[in-house]
PDB file of C-alpha atoms in Angstrom:
ATOM      1  CA  MET A   1       2.273 -11.080 -12.249  1.00  0.00           C
ATOM      2  CA  LYS A   2       5.829 -10.079 -11.435  1.00  0.00           C
ATOM      3  CA  ALA A   3       7.869  -9.144  -8.385  1.00  0.00           C
ATOM      4  CA  ILE A   4      10.197  -6.171  -7.883  1.00  0.00           C
ATOM      5  CA  ILE A   5      12.553  -6.103  -4.896  1.00  0.00           C
ATOM      6  CA  HIS A   6      13.319  -2.707  -3.375  1.00  0.00           C
ATOM      7  CA  GLY A   7      16.395  -2.950  -1.162  1.00  0.00           C
ATOM      8  CA  ASN A   8      18.701  -5.802  -0.251  1.00  0.00           C
ATOM      9  CA  LEU A   9      17.762  -9.103   1.394  1.00  0.00           C
ATOM     10  CA  SER A  10      20.664 -11.462   2.060  1.00  0.00           C
ATOM     11  CA  ARG A  11      19.049 -13.629   4.770  1.00  0.00           C
ATOM     12  CA  PRO A  12      15.936 -15.830   4.971  1.00  0.00           C
ATOM     13  CA  VAL A  13      12.871 -13.640   5.506  1.00  0.00           C
ATOM     14  CA  VAL A  14       9.768 -13.394   7.628  1.00  0.00           C
ATOM     15  CA  ALA A  15       7.201 -11.714   5.377  1.00  0.00           C
ATOM     16  CA  VAL A  16       3.871  -9.994   5.802  1.00  0.00           C
ATOM     17  CA  VAL A  17       1.529  -9.365   2.862  1.00  0.00           C
ATOM     18  CA  GLY A  18      -0.907  -6.539   2.252  1.00  0.00           C
ATOM     19  CA  VAL A  19      -1.946  -3.490   0.278  1.00  0.00           C
ATOM     20  CA  TRP A  20      -1.064  -1.065   3.115  1.00  0.00           C
ATOM     21  CA  ASP A  21      -3.349   1.658   1.835  1.00  0.00           C
ATOM     22  CA  PRO A  22      -4.321   3.469   3.866  1.00  0.00           C
ATOM     23  CA  MET A  23      -1.342   2.742   6.144  1.00  0.00           C
ATOM     24  CA  LEU A  24      -3.110   2.657   9.502  1.00  0.00           C
ATOM     25  CA  PRO A  25      -1.701   3.007  13.041  1.00  0.00           C
ATOM     26  CA  GLY A  26      -2.414  -0.710  13.541  1.00  0.00           C
ATOM     27  CA  HIS A  27      -0.230  -1.491  10.530  1.00  0.00           C
ATOM     28  CA  ARG A  28       2.659   0.480  12.003  1.00  0.00           C
ATOM     29  CA  GLN A  29       2.369  -1.493  15.237  1.00  0.00           C
ATOM     30  CA  LEU A  30       2.409  -4.723  13.213  1.00  0.00           C
ATOM     31  CA  PHE A  31       5.571  -3.592  11.396  1.00  0.00           C
ATOM     32  CA  GLN A  32       7.318  -2.964  14.718  1.00  0.00           C
ATOM     33  CA  GLU A  33       6.338  -6.440  15.943  1.00  0.00           C
ATOM     34  CA  LEU A  34       7.565  -8.019  12.707  1.00  0.00           C
ATOM     35  CA  MET A  35      10.934  -6.263  12.835  1.00  0.00           C
ATOM     36  CA  LEU A  36      11.459  -7.194  16.494  1.00  0.00           C
ATOM     37  CA  TYR A  37      10.536 -10.813  15.766  1.00  0.00           C
ATOM     38  CA  ALA A  38      12.915 -10.877  12.782  1.00  0.00           C
ATOM     39  CA  ALA A  39      15.793  -9.481  14.847  1.00  0.00           C
ATOM     40  CA  ASN A  40      15.217 -12.056  17.612  1.00  0.00           C
ATOM     41  CA  ASN A  41      15.164 -14.925  15.109  1.00  0.00           C
ATOM     42  CA  SER A  42      18.033 -13.904  12.782  1.00  0.00           C
ATOM     43  CA  LEU A  43      15.648 -13.247   9.900  1.00  0.00           C
ATOM     44  CA  ALA A  44      15.179 -10.315   7.542  1.00  0.00           C
ATOM     45  CA  PRO A  45      11.782  -8.565   7.818  1.00  0.00           C
ATOM     46  CA  LEU A  46      10.051  -8.298   4.456  1.00  0.00           C
ATOM     47  CA  VAL A  47       6.853  -6.443   3.676  1.00  0.00           C
ATOM     48  CA  ILE A  48       5.070  -7.453   0.459  1.00  0.00           C
ATOM     49  CA  VAL A  49       2.986  -4.782  -1.281  1.00  0.00           C
ATOM     50  CA  LEU A  50       0.185  -5.864  -3.632  1.00  0.00           C
ATOM     51  CA  ASP A  51       0.097  -3.431  -6.570  1.00  0.00           C
ATOM     52  CA  PRO A  52      -2.423  -2.334  -7.573  1.00  0.00           C
ATOM     53  CA  PRO A  53      -4.742  -3.203  -4.695  1.00  0.00           C
ATOM     54  CA  PRO A  54      -7.031  -6.030  -5.872  1.00  0.00           C
ATOM     55  CA  PRO A  55     -10.217  -3.881  -5.464  1.00  0.00           C
ATOM     56  CA  CYS A  56      -8.604  -1.210  -7.640  1.00  0.00           C
ATOM     57  CA  LEU A  57      -7.890  -3.730 -10.387  1.00  0.00           C
ATOM     58  CA  MET A  58     -11.375  -5.263 -10.120  1.00  0.00           C
ATOM     59  CA  MET A  59     -13.334  -1.992  -9.983  1.00  0.00           C
ATOM     60  CA  GLY A  60     -11.048   0.261 -12.015  1.00  0.00           C
ATOM     61  CA  ALA A  61      -8.681   3.014 -10.890  1.00  0.00           C
ATOM     62  CA  SER A  62     -11.469   5.613 -11.149  1.00  0.00           C
ATOM     63  CA  ASN A  63     -13.587   3.752  -8.592  1.00  0.00           C
ATOM     64  CA  TRP A  64     -11.133   2.910  -5.794  1.00  0.00           C
ATOM     65  CA  PRO A  65      -9.617   5.853  -3.897  1.00  0.00           C
ATOM     66  CA  LEU A  66      -5.989   5.473  -2.803  1.00  0.00           C
ATOM     67  CA  PHE A  67      -4.566   7.460   0.092  1.00  0.00           C
ATOM     68  CA  ASP A  68      -0.939   7.174  -1.115  1.00  0.00           C
ATOM     69  CA  ASP A  69       0.423   6.068  -4.468  1.00  0.00           C
ATOM     70  CA  THR A  70       2.559   2.915  -4.629  1.00  0.00           C
ATOM     71  CA  ARG A  71       5.942   4.625  -4.795  1.00  0.00           C
ATOM     72  CA  SER A  72       5.138   6.763  -1.747  1.00  0.00           C
ATOM     73  CA  ARG A  73       3.929   3.695   0.171  1.00  0.00           C
ATOM     74  CA  ILE A  74       7.130   1.801  -0.597  1.00  0.00           C
ATOM     75  CA  GLU A  75       9.299   4.713   0.494  1.00  0.00           C
ATOM     76  CA  LEU A  76       7.285   5.117   3.695  1.00  0.00           C
ATOM     77  CA  LEU A  77       7.806   1.427   4.446  1.00  0.00           C
ATOM     78  CA  GLN A  78      11.528   1.886   3.954  1.00  0.00           C
ATOM     79  CA  HIS A  79      11.435   4.841   6.356  1.00  0.00           C
ATOM     80  CA  HIS A  80       9.750   2.520   8.871  1.00  0.00           C
ATOM     81  CA  GLY A  81      12.936   0.445   8.827  1.00  0.00           C
ATOM     82  CA  PHE A  82      12.318  -2.257   6.231  1.00  0.00           C
ATOM     83  CA  GLN A  83      15.539  -2.991   4.356  1.00  0.00           C
ATOM     84  CA  GLY A  84      13.561  -4.944   1.805  1.00  0.00           C
ATOM     85  CA  VAL A  85      10.155  -4.356   0.237  1.00  0.00           C
ATOM     86  CA  MET A  86       8.719  -6.684  -2.398  1.00  0.00           C
ATOM     87  CA  GLN A  87       6.271  -5.149  -4.849  1.00  0.00           C
ATOM     88  CA  VAL A  88       4.028  -7.818  -6.365  1.00  0.00           C
ATOM     89  CA  CYS A  89       2.606  -6.319  -9.550  1.00  0.00           C
ATOM     90  CA  PHE A  90      -0.626  -7.552 -11.077  1.00  0.00           C
ATOM     91  CA  GLU A  91      -0.573  -6.920 -14.818  1.00  0.00           C
ATOM     92  CA  GLU A  92      -3.998  -8.355 -15.685  1.00  0.00           C
ATOM     93  CA  LYS A  93      -7.287  -8.679 -13.804  1.00  0.00           C
ATOM     94  CA  LYS A  94      -7.351 -12.445 -14.343  1.00  0.00           C
ATOM     95  CA  GLU A  95      -4.198 -12.811 -12.230  1.00  0.00           C
ATOM     96  CA  LEU A  96      -6.301 -12.099  -9.142  1.00  0.00           C
ATOM     97  CA  ALA A  97      -7.839 -15.558  -9.604  1.00  0.00           C
ATOM     98  CA  LEU A  98      -4.475 -17.339  -9.428  1.00  0.00           C
ATOM     99  CA  ASN A  99      -4.073 -19.686  -6.465  1.00  0.00           C
ATOM    100  CA  ALA A 100      -1.737 -19.304  -3.502  1.00  0.00           C
ATOM    101  CA  SER A 101       0.728 -21.751  -5.011  1.00  0.00           C
ATOM    102  CA  ALA A 102       1.377 -19.348  -7.922  1.00  0.00           C
ATOM    103  CA  PHE A 103       1.930 -16.528  -5.428  1.00  0.00           C
ATOM    104  CA  PHE A 104       4.486 -18.592  -3.496  1.00  0.00           C
ATOM    105  CA  ASP A 105       6.225 -19.579  -6.745  1.00  0.00           C
ATOM    106  CA  LEU A 106       6.772 -15.900  -7.417  1.00  0.00           C
ATOM    107  CA  VAL A 107       7.879 -14.963  -3.892  1.00  0.00           C
ATOM    108  CA  GLN A 108      10.201 -17.924  -3.419  1.00  0.00           C
ATOM    109  CA  ALA A 109      11.882 -17.255  -6.764  1.00  0.00           C
ATOM    110  CA  HIS A 110      13.219 -14.027  -5.221  1.00  0.00           C
ATOM    111  CA  VAL A 111      13.693 -14.688  -1.491  1.00  0.00           C
ATOM    112  CA  SER A 112      14.262 -17.531   0.943  1.00  0.00           C
ATOM    113  CA  LEU A 113      10.901 -17.569   2.753  1.00  0.00           C
ATOM    114  CA  SER A 114      11.223 -18.793   6.348  1.00  0.00           C
ATOM    115  CA  GLU A 115       7.906 -17.547   7.729  1.00  0.00           C
ATOM    116  CA  LEU A 116       4.752 -15.845   6.455  1.00  0.00           C
ATOM    117  CA  TRP A 117       2.374 -13.649   8.452  1.00  0.00           C
ATOM    118  CA  LEU A 118      -1.152 -13.142   7.120  1.00  0.00           C
ATOM    119  CA  GLY A 119      -4.234 -11.400   8.447  1.00  0.00           C
ATOM    120  CA  ALA A 120      -7.117 -13.424   9.830  1.00  0.00           C
ATOM    121  CA  ASN A 121      -8.930 -15.104   6.892  1.00  0.00           C
ATOM    122  CA  GLN A 122      -6.744 -13.218   4.392  1.00  0.00           C
ATOM    123  CA  PRO A 123      -6.608 -15.201   1.122  1.00  0.00           C
ATOM    124  CA  LEU A 124      -3.837 -15.186  -1.457  1.00  0.00           C
ATOM    125  CA  GLY A 125      -5.645 -15.322  -4.777  1.00  0.00           C
ATOM    126  CA  ASN A 126      -8.953 -17.083  -5.262  1.00  0.00           C
ATOM    127  CA  ARG A 127     -10.684 -17.077  -1.857  1.00  0.00           C
ATOM    128  CA  GLY A 128     -12.313 -20.435  -2.484  1.00  0.00           C
ATOM    129  CA  THR A 129      -9.034 -22.287  -3.082  1.00  0.00           C
ATOM    130  CA  SER A 130      -6.430 -20.105  -1.355  1.00  0.00           C
ATOM    131  CA  GLY A 131      -7.756 -19.525   2.147  1.00  0.00           C
ATOM    132  CA  PRO A 132      -5.916 -20.177   5.434  1.00  0.00           C
ATOM    133  CA  ARG A 133      -6.341 -23.977   5.329  1.00  0.00           C
ATOM    134  CA  GLU A 134      -4.745 -24.239   1.866  1.00  0.00           C
ATOM    135  CA  ILE A 135      -2.024 -21.754   2.788  1.00  0.00           C
ATOM    136  CA  ARG A 136      -1.161 -23.817   5.867  1.00  0.00           C
ATOM    137  CA  ARG A 137      -0.918 -26.952   3.726  1.00  0.00           C
ATOM    138  CA  LEU A 138       1.341 -25.192   1.221  1.00  0.00           C
ATOM    139  CA  ALA A 139       3.520 -23.846   4.018  1.00  0.00           C
ATOM    140  CA  GLN A 140       4.174 -27.401   5.225  1.00  0.00           C
ATOM    141  CA  GLU A 141       4.787 -28.588   1.673  1.00  0.00           C
ATOM    142  CA  ARG A 142       7.176 -25.710   0.908  1.00  0.00           C
ATOM    143  CA  ASN A 143       8.924 -25.805   4.279  1.00  0.00           C
ATOM    144  CA  PHE A 144       8.076 -22.397   5.740  1.00  0.00           C
ATOM    145  CA  ARG A 145       6.120 -21.449   8.861  1.00  0.00           C
ATOM    146  CA  PHE A 146       2.689 -19.832   8.634  1.00  0.00           C
ATOM    147  CA  HIS A 147       1.474 -17.417  11.313  1.00  0.00           C
ATOM    148  CA  GLN A 148      -2.146 -16.266  11.122  1.00  0.00           C
ATOM    149  CA  LEU A 149      -2.659 -12.886  12.760  1.00  0.00           C
ATOM    150  CA  PRO A 150      -5.610 -12.239  15.084  1.00  0.00           C
ATOM    151  CA  GLU A 151      -8.699 -10.441  13.829  1.00  0.00           C
ATOM    152  CA  THR A 152      -8.661  -6.638  14.046  1.00  0.00           C
ATOM    153  CA  ASN A 153     -11.093  -3.767  13.462  1.00  0.00           C
ATOM    154  CA  LEU A 154      -8.884  -1.988  10.915  1.00  0.00           C
ATOM    155  CA  THR A 155     -11.389  -2.416   8.075  1.00  0.00           C
ATOM    156  CA  GLY A 156     -13.772   0.168   9.534  1.00  0.00           C
ATOM    157  CA  LEU A 157     -11.102   2.837   9.849  1.00  0.00           C
ATOM    158  CA  GLY A 158      -9.865   2.156   6.323  1.00  0.00           C
ATOM    159  CA  LYS A 159     -13.388   2.649   4.970  1.00  0.00           C
ATOM    160  CA  GLN A 160     -13.721   5.950   6.857  1.00  0.00           C
ATOM    161  CA  VAL A 161     -10.536   7.190   5.225  1.00  0.00           C
ATOM    162  CA  ARG A 162     -11.603   6.132   1.718  1.00  0.00           C
ATOM    163  CA  ASP A 163     -15.060   7.669   2.146  1.00  0.00           C
ATOM    164  CA  SER A 164     -13.431  10.965   3.159  1.00  0.00           C
ATOM    165  CA  LEU A 165     -11.256  10.891   0.030  1.00  0.00           C
ATOM    166  CA  VAL A 166     -14.254  10.215  -2.211  1.00  0.00           C
ATOM    167  CA  ASP A 167     -16.066  13.202  -0.663  1.00  0.00           C
ATOM    168  CA  GLY A 168     -13.043  15.494  -1.004  1.00  0.00           C
ATOM    169  CA  HIS A 169     -12.614  15.825   2.774  1.00  0.00           C
ATOM    170  CA  LEU A 170      -8.845  15.376   2.815  1.00  0.00           C
ATOM    171  CA  ALA A 171      -8.414  17.202   6.109  1.00  0.00           C
ATOM    172  CA  THR A 172     -10.699  14.596   7.704  1.00  0.00           C
ATOM    173  CA  ALA A 173      -8.766  11.730   6.086  1.00  0.00           C
ATOM    174  CA  ALA A 174      -5.487  13.240   7.274  1.00  0.00           C
ATOM    175  CA  SER A 175      -6.793  13.653  10.830  1.00  0.00           C
ATOM    176  CA  LEU A 176      -7.700   9.954  10.940  1.00  0.00           C
ATOM    177  CA  LEU A 177      -4.158   8.899  10.034  1.00  0.00           C
ATOM    178  CA  GLY A 178      -2.097  11.757  11.442  1.00  0.00           C
ATOM    179  CA  ARG A 179      -0.695  12.868   8.078  1.00  0.00           C
ATOM    180  CA  PRO A 180      -1.942  13.945   4.627  1.00  0.00           C
ATOM    181  CA  PRO A 181      -2.166  11.785   1.481  1.00  0.00           C
ATOM    182  CA  LEU A 182       1.013  11.601  -0.615  1.00  0.00           C
ATOM    183  CA  ARG A 183       1.759  11.372  -4.311  1.00  0.00           C
ATOM    184  CA  SER A 184       5.063  10.993  -6.151  1.00  0.00           C
ATOM    185  CA  ARG A 185       5.734  12.679  -9.475  1.00  0.00           C
ATOM    186  CA  PRO A 186       4.350  10.588 -12.370  1.00  0.00           C
ATOM    187  CA  ALA A 187       6.556  10.007 -15.394  1.00  0.00           C
ATOM    188  CA  SER A 188       3.772  11.208 -17.710  1.00  0.00           C
ATOM    189  CA  GLY A 189       3.101  14.398 -15.760  1.00  0.00           C
ATOM    190  CA  THR A 190      -0.551  13.376 -15.299  1.00  0.00           C
ATOM    191  CA  MET A 191      -2.125  11.040 -12.759  1.00  0.00           C
ATOM    192  CA  GLU A 192      -5.547   9.512 -12.248  1.00  0.00           C
ATOM    193  CA  ILE A 193      -6.959   9.955  -8.744  1.00  0.00           C
ATOM    194  CA  ALA A 194     -10.322   8.591  -7.571  1.00  0.00           C
ATOM    195  CA  TRP A 195     -11.157  11.542  -5.336  1.00  0.00           C
ATOM    196  CA  GLN A 196     -13.877  14.186  -5.582  1.00  0.00           C
ATOM    197  CA  PRO A 197     -13.222  16.452  -8.598  1.00  0.00           C
ATOM    198  CA  GLY A 198     -12.407  20.057  -7.726  1.00  0.00           C
ATOM    199  CA  ALA A 199      -9.731  22.245  -6.187  1.00  0.00           C
ATOM    200  CA  TYR A 200      -7.031  20.812  -3.914  1.00  0.00           C
ATOM    201  CA  ARG A 201      -4.278  22.355  -1.868  1.00  0.00           C
ATOM    202  CA  ALA A 202      -0.936  20.624  -1.626  1.00  0.00           C
ATOM    203  CA  ILE A 203       2.560  21.173  -0.278  1.00  0.00           C
ATOM    204  CA  ALA A 204       5.649  20.383  -2.371  1.00  0.00           C
ATOM    205  CA  LEU A 205       8.087  17.999  -0.690  1.00  0.00           C
ATOM    206  CA  ASP A 206      11.699  17.180  -1.522  1.00  0.00           C
ATOM    207  CA  SER A 207      11.575  14.030   0.606  1.00  0.00           C
ATOM    208  CA  LEU A 208       9.088  11.898   2.521  1.00  0.00           C
ATOM    209  CA  ALA A 209      11.428  11.723   5.506  1.00  0.00           C
ATOM    210  CA  HIS A 210      10.140  14.958   7.002  1.00  0.00           C
ATOM    211  CA  PHE A 211       6.802  16.703   6.722  1.00  0.00           C
ATOM    212  CA  ASP A 212       5.842  19.955   8.402  1.00  0.00           C
ATOM    213  CA  GLU A 213       2.705  21.723   7.221  1.00  0.00           C
ATOM    214  CA  ASP A 214       3.269  24.892   9.264  1.00  0.00           C
ATOM    215  CA  GLY A 215       4.750  27.746   7.296  1.00  0.00           C
ATOM    216  CA  GLN A 216       4.842  25.829   4.002  1.00  0.00           C
ATOM    217  CA  GLU A 217       3.518  27.477   0.849  1.00  0.00           C
ATOM    218  CA  LYS A 218       0.465  25.686  -0.515  1.00  0.00           C
ATOM    219  CA  ILE A 219      -0.137  25.004  -4.199  1.00  0.00           C
ATOM    220  CA  THR A 220      -3.685  24.974  -5.599  1.00  0.00           C
ATOM    221  CA  LEU A 221      -4.386  22.178  -8.097  1.00  0.00           C
ATOM    222  CA  SER A 222      -7.459  20.977  -9.967  1.00  0.00           C
ATOM    223  CA  LEU A 223      -8.664  17.403 -10.265  1.00  0.00           C
ATOM    224  CA  VAL A 224     -10.747  17.383 -13.442  1.00  0.00           C
ATOM    225  CA  GLN A 225     -13.274  14.751 -14.453  1.00  0.00           C
ATOM    226  CA  GLN A 226     -13.000  13.685 -18.082  1.00  0.00           C
ATOM    227  CA  ALA A 227     -15.794  12.596 -20.410  1.00  0.00           C
ATOM    228  CA  ASN A 228     -14.773   8.942 -19.929  1.00  0.00           C
ATOM    229  CA  GLY A 229     -15.140   9.231 -16.146  1.00  0.00           C
ATOM    230  CA  GLN A 230     -11.431   9.473 -15.357  1.00  0.00           C
ATOM    231  CA  ARG A 231     -10.368  12.147 -12.864  1.00  0.00           C
ATOM    232  CA  LEU A 232      -6.990  13.549 -13.886  1.00  0.00           C
ATOM    233  CA  LEU A 233      -4.553  15.864 -12.139  1.00  0.00           C
ATOM    234  CA  HIS A 234      -1.637  17.556 -13.878  1.00  0.00           C
ATOM    235  CA  TRP A 235       1.604  17.640 -11.893  1.00  0.00           C
ATOM    236  CA  PRO A 236       2.472  21.285 -11.253  1.00  0.00           C
ATOM    237  CA  ASP A 237       6.261  21.247 -11.767  1.00  0.00           C
ATOM    238  CA  ALA A 238       8.736  18.601 -12.940  1.00  0.00           C
ATOM    239  CA  THR A 239      11.189  19.694 -10.225  1.00  0.00           C
ATOM    240  CA  ILE A 240       8.763  18.670  -7.430  1.00  0.00           C
ATOM    241  CA  PRO A 241       9.266  15.009  -6.451  1.00  0.00           C
ATOM    242  CA  TYR A 242       6.338  14.680  -4.021  1.00  0.00           C
ATOM    243  CA  LEU A 243       3.095  16.365  -3.040  1.00  0.00           C
ATOM    244  CA  ALA A 244       1.284  16.202   0.299  1.00  0.00           C
ATOM    245  CA  PHE A 245      -2.419  17.027  -0.171  1.00  0.00           C
ATOM    246  CA  VAL A 246      -3.688  18.972   2.830  1.00  0.00           C
ATOM    247  CA  ALA A 247      -7.178  20.075   1.706  1.00  0.00           C
ATOM    248  CA  GLY A 248      -9.795  19.132  -0.863  1.00  0.00           C
ATOM    249  CA  PRO A 249     -13.032  20.558  -2.263  1.00  0.00           C
ATOM    250  CA  GLY A 250     -14.978  19.169   0.701  1.00  0.00           C
ATOM    251  CA  ASP A 251     -12.766  21.205   3.047  1.00  0.00           C
ATOM    252  CA  LEU A 252     -12.574  24.362   0.920  1.00  0.00           C
ATOM    253  CA  ASN A 253     -16.261  24.794   0.043  1.00  0.00           C
TER     254      ASN A 253
END
């Protein structure tokens, strides 16, 4: 497990932890609340991104559909106004069983943690030993405040989005979130995507700052299932930094 800081954080931070995929309207409201709270308390707002999402690491990349890739998510968070984003990278499946203390060791090695926000009943590591009660104890021991967020109904909407991706209904997934799924150009030129195999339509983007589907030329791409079960897509052109996927086989058939 390692941490990568994107941006500059020179003050103590108030941090919120999550996967942020799909990035739901409720998440965006939470980000606004966090940034306002940080400004009113002379803190830097920090969003921590778990990468890959724990279910993806547990089930395999071919079995957990992502709406956006990690790089796109981090850039979107920066566009939301976060000067600092911490990417916590899991390198092995067994790291998911580490306790909350190991997570705080990593975070506090990089930033001065003043306050932590976590979702209702959200664990950090092994659920049996790293639930809210243990996190509250560690917060007192490590001298930072712990704020547990109220319960929400975001899980249901997230499942709807993932189910739409699995079925190749990208237009449906996009309608639920108000924008299409995004991918950034992979270094290898090939990426694994856990969506329905088949034909996809995408729009090339120079930046994630602005997206306008109207009048944009659409590229047709194929997501091909391999003999080992992987579903691979070849990036169409090395000069294209991002793709916005606007339709899938469930929409086109």
